[in-house]
């Protein structure tokens, strides 16, 4: 009933990769959360330069956090499509997404042609 070109074995393999990616992402997001704790601005032991360093690091961490959140959104959406049996179907054109593409980016919602 779905237009997915994937075999059951391929879907199972990709489901495993998605699951692993999700768990790895959850772990790294916890680490990022730690790094996002507010910088102590009144620490007398910490000089101004290292304070600037910390703030700069937080800027980088914020970028990372945004990327992680974007990836999380894609992973969750992919897992929903797995549940509903529409995984491997391009959300743009409704065509099948190649297995090779899904192996590289299993969370992608679109085929190579519709990719932004
Ligand atoms: Zn497409």
XYZ file of N, CA, C and O and ligand atoms in Angstrom:
465
model
N 0.802 -1.206 0.000
C 0.000 0.000 0.000
C 0.841 1.264 0.000
O 0.435 2.285 -0.521
N 2.039 1.211 0.617
C 2.898 2.392 0.528
C 3.792 2.274 -0.695
O 3.995 1.184 -1.223
N 4.307 3.414 -1.129
C 5.140 3.429 -2.318
C 6.607 3.169 -1.984
O 7.473 3.372 -2.810
N 6.854 2.754 -0.747
C 8.237 2.532 -0.338
C 8.874 1.420 -1.161
O 8.305 0.347 -1.306
N 10.048 1.683 -1.716
C 10.725 0.671 -2.521
C 11.542 -0.291 -1.651
O 12.232 -1.160 -2.158
N 11.462 -0.126 -0.341
C 12.336 -0.883 0.551
C 11.750 -2.251 0.886
O 10.542 -2.403 1.026
N 12.644 -3.227 1.026
C 12.215 -4.535 1.509
C 12.109 -4.481 3.035
O 12.637 -3.563 3.672
N 11.447 -5.463 3.618
C 11.323 -5.516 5.075
C 12.685 -5.552 5.745
O 12.892 -4.932 6.791
N 13.626 -6.285 5.126
C 14.965 -6.389 5.712
C 15.651 -5.021 5.709
O 16.314 -4.650 6.677
N 15.489 -4.300 4.603
C 16.112 -2.973 4.509
C 15.506 -2.028 5.536
O 16.223 -1.273 6.194
N 14.194 -2.077 5.694
C 13.536 -1.220 6.682
C 14.041 -1.567 8.085
O 14.350 -0.676 8.886
N 14.181 -2.854 8.370
C 14.654 -3.276 9.689
C 16.067 -2.767 9.932
O 16.398 -2.305 11.030
N 16.895 -2.841 8.884
C 18.277 -2.380 9.025
C 18.311 -0.871 9.297
O 19.039 -0.398 10.172
N 17.503 -0.128 8.550
C 17.480 1.324 8.709
C 16.868 1.718 10.056
O 17.304 2.686 10.687
N 15.884 0.946 10.501
C 15.270 1.223 11.806
C 16.318 1.104 12.904
O 16.348 1.893 13.854
N 17.204 0.118 12.755
C 18.264 -0.077 13.741
C 19.225 1.109 13.752
O 19.639 1.579 14.813
N 19.574 1.583 12.545
C 20.484 2.731 12.446
C 19.832 3.964 13.075
O 20.469 4.695 13.841
N 18.548 4.174 12.785
C 17.830 5.331 13.336
C 17.815 5.268 14.864
O 18.021 6.273 15.548
N 17.574 4.081 15.369
C 17.523 3.876 16.804
C 18.865 4.205 17.450
O 18.933 4.881 18.473
N 19.928 3.729 16.812
C 21.269 3.960 17.335
C 21.601 5.454 17.275
O 22.145 6.014 18.214
N 21.263 6.083 16.141
C 21.504 7.523 15.982
C 20.784 8.307 17.070
O 21.332 9.238 17.654
N 19.536 7.923 17.332
C 18.734 8.632 18.320
C 19.369 8.518 19.698
O 19.488 9.500 20.427
N 19.803 7.302 20.033
C 20.413 7.127 21.357
C 21.723 7.896 21.475
O 22.005 8.508 22.495
N 22.527 7.868 20.407
C 23.785 8.618 20.403
C 23.528 10.113 20.526
O 24.224 10.818 21.262
N 22.501 10.581 19.839
C 22.159 12.006 19.867
C 21.694 12.410 21.267
O 22.075 13.460 21.777
N 20.889 11.569 21.877
C 20.400 11.872 23.221
C 21.573 11.998 24.188
O 21.588 12.891 25.033
N 22.548 11.115 24.030
C 23.733 11.183 24.889
C 24.468 12.495 24.680
O 24.806 13.195 25.628
N 24.723 12.853 23.415
C 25.517 14.055 23.156
C 24.731 15.309 23.526
O 25.306 16.328 23.889
N 23.396 15.246 23.471
C 22.602 16.408 23.865
C 22.683 16.638 25.370
O 22.646 17.774 25.830
N 22.824 15.558 26.128
C 23.003 15.719 27.570
C 24.313 16.433 27.860
O 24.389 17.311 28.708
N 25.373 16.054 27.106
C 26.673 16.691 27.272
C 26.583 18.171 26.907
O 27.107 19.036 27.608
N 25.871 18.468 25.813
C 25.713 19.856 25.374
C 24.966 20.664 26.431
O 25.317 21.805 26.717
N 23.942 20.070 27.020
C 23.191 20.736 28.085
C 24.106 21.160 29.221
O 24.019 22.269 29.723
N 24.989 20.248 29.612
C 25.960 20.549 30.673
C 26.772 21.785 30.310
O 26.977 22.679 31.120
N 27.237 21.808 29.060
C 28.104 22.896 28.601
C 27.351 24.207 28.511
O 27.957 25.275 28.467
N 26.024 24.143 28.472
C 25.216 25.357 28.334
C 24.858 25.987 29.677
O 24.157 26.980 29.723
N 25.335 25.387 30.749
C 25.094 26.003 32.058
C 25.631 27.430 32.041
O 26.672 27.695 31.455
N 24.940 28.346 32.708
C 25.368 29.749 32.674
C 26.809 29.933 33.160
O 27.240 29.256 34.091
N 27.511 30.823 32.502
C 28.882 31.120 32.916
C 28.824 31.964 34.184
O 28.065 32.933 34.267
N 29.616 31.579 35.164
C 29.670 32.363 36.397
C 30.399 33.667 36.111
O 31.578 33.674 35.789
N 29.679 34.762 36.229
C 30.282 36.037 35.852
C 31.039 36.699 37.003
O 31.828 37.605 36.798
N 30.812 36.234 38.206
C 31.452 36.896 39.345
C 32.497 36.021 40.025
O 32.785 36.182 41.187
N 33.014 35.076 39.272
C 34.032 34.212 39.861
C 35.352 34.962 39.919
O 35.954 35.261 38.892
N 35.840 35.243 41.129
C 37.065 36.023 41.250
C 38.282 35.220 40.819
O 39.276 35.776 40.369
N 38.179 33.912 40.926
C 39.317 33.068 40.566
C 39.518 33.001 39.055
O 40.600 32.670 38.583
N 38.473 33.350 38.306
C 38.538 33.246 36.848
C 38.807 34.621 36.248
O 38.084 35.574 36.511
N 39.852 34.738 35.484
C 40.193 36.013 34.872
C 39.251 36.380 33.745
O 38.453 35.567 33.300
N 39.376 37.616 33.298
C 38.473 38.105 32.258
C 38.641 37.300 30.961
O 37.669 36.977 30.293
N 39.901 36.986 30.626
C 40.142 36.277 29.371
C 39.477 34.914 29.353
O 38.875 34.530 28.350
N 39.573 34.187 30.446
C 38.969 32.856 30.433
C 37.454 32.963 30.473
O 36.747 32.078 30.015
N 36.951 34.101 30.988
C 35.511 34.313 30.965
C 35.047 34.507 29.528
O 34.022 33.971 29.100
N 35.850 35.289 28.783
C 35.535 35.497 27.367
C 35.583 34.149 26.642
O 34.727 33.838 25.821
N 36.594 33.351 26.984
C 36.703 32.003 26.402
C 35.434 31.199 26.656
O 34.900 30.557 25.752
N 34.974 31.240 27.884
C 33.789 30.455 28.237
C 32.578 30.918 27.464
O 31.790 30.109 26.965
N 32.440 32.245 27.348
C 31.283 32.779 26.619
C 31.352 32.392 25.150
O 30.349 32.067 24.521
N 32.574 32.436 24.602
C 32.761 32.069 23.204
C 32.427 30.587 22.997
O 31.769 30.221 22.036
N 32.881 29.770 23.934
C 32.578 28.346 23.858
C 31.082 28.103 23.910
O 30.554 27.237 23.218
N 30.394 28.900 24.713
C 28.948 28.732 24.794
C 28.282 29.083 23.482
O 27.292 28.462 23.106
N 28.849 30.084 22.794
C 28.335 30.430 21.474
C 28.444 29.247 20.540
O 27.495 28.909 19.835
N 29.600 28.602 20.541
C 29.802 27.423 19.692
C 28.860 26.305 20.117
O 28.297 25.593 19.295
N 28.715 26.166 21.431
C 27.849 25.112 21.950
C 26.409 25.350 21.540
O 25.674 24.424 21.213
N 26.011 26.646 21.524
C 24.635 26.957 21.132
C 24.388 26.536 19.683
O 23.342 25.980 19.361
N 25.382 26.790 18.819
C 25.254 26.344 17.420
C 25.089 24.833 17.350
O 24.268 24.321 16.607
N 25.908 24.144 18.143
C 25.855 22.689 18.173
C 24.481 22.237 18.641
O 23.874 21.337 18.063
N 23.986 22.914 19.678
C 22.695 22.552 20.241
C 21.583 22.720 19.195
O 20.695 21.878 19.093
N 21.675 23.798 18.416
C 20.666 24.007 17.384
C 20.716 22.899 16.336
O 19.690 22.409 15.880
N 21.949 22.517 15.954
C 22.088 21.431 14.978
C 21.537 20.129 15.546
O 20.880 19.357 14.852
N 21.847 19.876 16.825
C 21.371 18.643 17.458
C 19.844 18.612 17.519
O 19.233 17.577 17.285
N 19.248 19.773 17.817
C 17.796 19.813 17.907
C 17.154 19.595 16.542
O 16.139 18.909 16.440
N 17.774 20.164 15.505
C 17.262 19.979 14.149
C 17.332 18.505 13.773
O 16.384 17.940 13.213
N 18.456 17.855 14.115
C 18.614 16.443 13.786
C 17.626 15.590 14.571
O 17.052 14.643 14.039
N 17.417 15.952 15.832
C 16.458 15.221 16.652
C 15.070 15.268 16.012
O 14.380 14.252 15.932
N 14.687 16.448 15.538
C 13.386 16.601 14.891
C 13.258 15.686 13.680
O 12.226 15.039 13.484
N 14.333 15.618 12.886
C 14.317 14.767 11.693
C 14.237 13.293 12.068
O 13.519 12.510 11.442
N 15.008 12.917 13.110
C 15.023 11.517 13.542
C 13.648 11.089 14.046
O 13.152 10.013 13.700
N 13.042 11.946 14.859
C 11.726 11.615 15.414
C 10.700 11.484 14.295
O 9.889 10.547 14.274
N 10.762 12.412 13.318
C 9.825 12.350 12.194
C 10.041 11.068 11.391
O 9.076 10.429 10.955
N 11.303 10.669 11.222
C 11.606 9.441 10.473
C 11.057 8.219 11.213
O 10.506 7.298 10.602
N 11.194 8.228 12.540
C 10.684 7.105 13.335
C 9.152 7.044 13.260
O 8.572 5.960 13.224
N 8.510 8.203 13.193
C 7.041 8.236 13.034
C 6.651 7.620 11.692
O 5.681 6.871 11.613
N 7.432 7.969 10.644
C 7.116 7.417 9.323
C 7.323 5.902 9.322
O 6.587 5.168 8.673
N 8.339 5.446 10.087
C 8.558 4.007 10.220
C 7.319 3.348 10.817
O 6.856 2.305 10.351
N 6.806 3.976 11.890
C 5.630 3.454 12.582
C 4.435 3.390 11.651
O 3.663 2.434 11.665
N 4.276 4.444 10.851
C 3.077 4.514 10.013
C 3.260 3.820 8.669
O 2.350 3.812 7.843
N 4.453 3.255 8.447
C 4.684 2.493 7.224
C 4.944 3.339 5.993
O 4.871 2.851 4.876
N 5.249 4.615 6.197
C 5.540 5.469 5.043
C 7.019 5.810 4.962
O 7.421 6.690 4.201
N 7.830 5.115 5.762
C 9.264 5.377 5.734
C 9.824 4.962 4.372
O 9.472 3.904 3.843
N 10.726 5.808 3.822
C 11.312 5.498 2.519
C 10.520 6.126 1.382
O 10.874 5.982 0.218
N 9.415 6.806 1.737
C 8.625 7.528 0.745
C 8.932 9.011 0.884
O 8.856 9.576 1.972
N 9.306 9.636 -0.224
C 9.647 11.061 -0.207
C 8.427 11.887 0.207
O 7.345 11.714 -0.339
N 8.631 12.787 1.203
C 7.497 13.589 1.678
C 7.146 14.695 0.685
O 6.099 15.314 0.803
N 8.018 14.953 -0.277
C 7.752 16.005 -1.264
C 7.018 15.465 -2.480
O 5.950 15.943 -2.832
N 7.618 14.460 -3.115
C 7.062 13.992 -4.388
C 6.335 12.658 -4.265
O 5.675 12.220 -5.216
N 6.458 12.004 -3.087
C 5.768 10.731 -2.908
C 6.463 9.554 -3.570
O 5.973 8.427 -3.532
N 7.614 9.814 -4.180
C 8.378 8.738 -4.801
C 9.219 8.004 -3.761
O 9.316 8.433 -2.612
N 9.813 6.895 -4.162
C 10.646 6.138 -3.238
C 12.011 6.789 -3.046
O 12.545 7.401 -3.964
N 12.536 6.689 -1.823
C 13.893 7.166 -1.549
C 14.836 5.970 -1.665
O 14.562 4.902 -1.117
N 15.946 6.138 -2.403
C 16.878 5.037 -2.631
C 17.476 4.536 -1.311
O 17.809 5.329 -0.431
N 17.602 3.219 -1.199
C 18.157 2.605 0.002
C 19.545 3.152 0.307
O 19.876 3.439 1.462
N 20.362 3.338 -0.750
C 21.716 3.860 -0.569
C 21.717 5.236 0.086
O 22.563 5.532 0.933
N 20.763 6.059 -0.298
C 20.651 7.399 0.299
C 20.250 7.296 1.773
O 20.780 8.005 2.627
N 19.320 6.400 2.065
C 18.848 6.238 3.438
C 19.944 5.674 4.344
O 19.984 5.980 5.533
N 20.829 4.867 3.766
C 21.926 4.327 4.573
C 22.842 5.457 5.033
O 23.395 5.423 6.131
N 23.006 6.468 4.175
C 23.886 7.594 4.507
C 23.169 8.596 5.417
O 23.713 9.053 6.411
N 21.929 8.946 5.058
C 21.133 9.869 5.874
C 19.765 9.248 6.157
O 18.781 9.598 5.516
N 19.721 8.319 7.123
C 18.471 7.579 7.367
C 17.318 8.466 7.825
O 16.167 8.068 7.708
N 17.633 9.681 8.319
C 16.562 10.549 8.809
C 15.990 11.454 7.721
O 15.085 12.234 7.973
N 16.525 11.343 6.492
C 16.065 12.264 5.447
C 14.593 12.045 5.092
O 14.150 10.912 4.962
N 13.814 13.131 4.972
C 12.404 12.975 4.582
C 12.200 12.982 3.058
O 11.107 12.713 2.594
N 13.245 13.304 2.297
C 13.060 13.476 0.855
C 14.042 12.642 0.042
O 15.096 12.231 0.526
N 13.681 12.414 -1.202
C 14.585 11.751 -2.138
C 15.670 12.753 -2.572
O 15.577 13.937 -2.278
N 16.675 12.241 -3.281
C 17.813 13.090 -3.663
C 17.362 14.273 -4.522
O 17.901 15.366 -4.413
N 16.348 14.051 -5.343
C 15.886 15.117 -6.235
C 15.189 16.263 -5.485
O 15.307 17.412 -5.842
N 14.463 15.911 -4.430
C 13.719 16.912 -3.683
C 14.533 17.507 -2.535
O 14.073 18.427 -1.866
N 15.738 16.980 -2.301
C 16.564 17.479 -1.200
C 16.871 18.957 -1.414
O 17.149 19.365 -2.538
N 16.791 19.744 -0.340
C 17.050 21.180 -0.472
C 18.501 21.466 -0.870
O 19.378 20.711 -0.525
Zn 11.085 13.483 -3.939
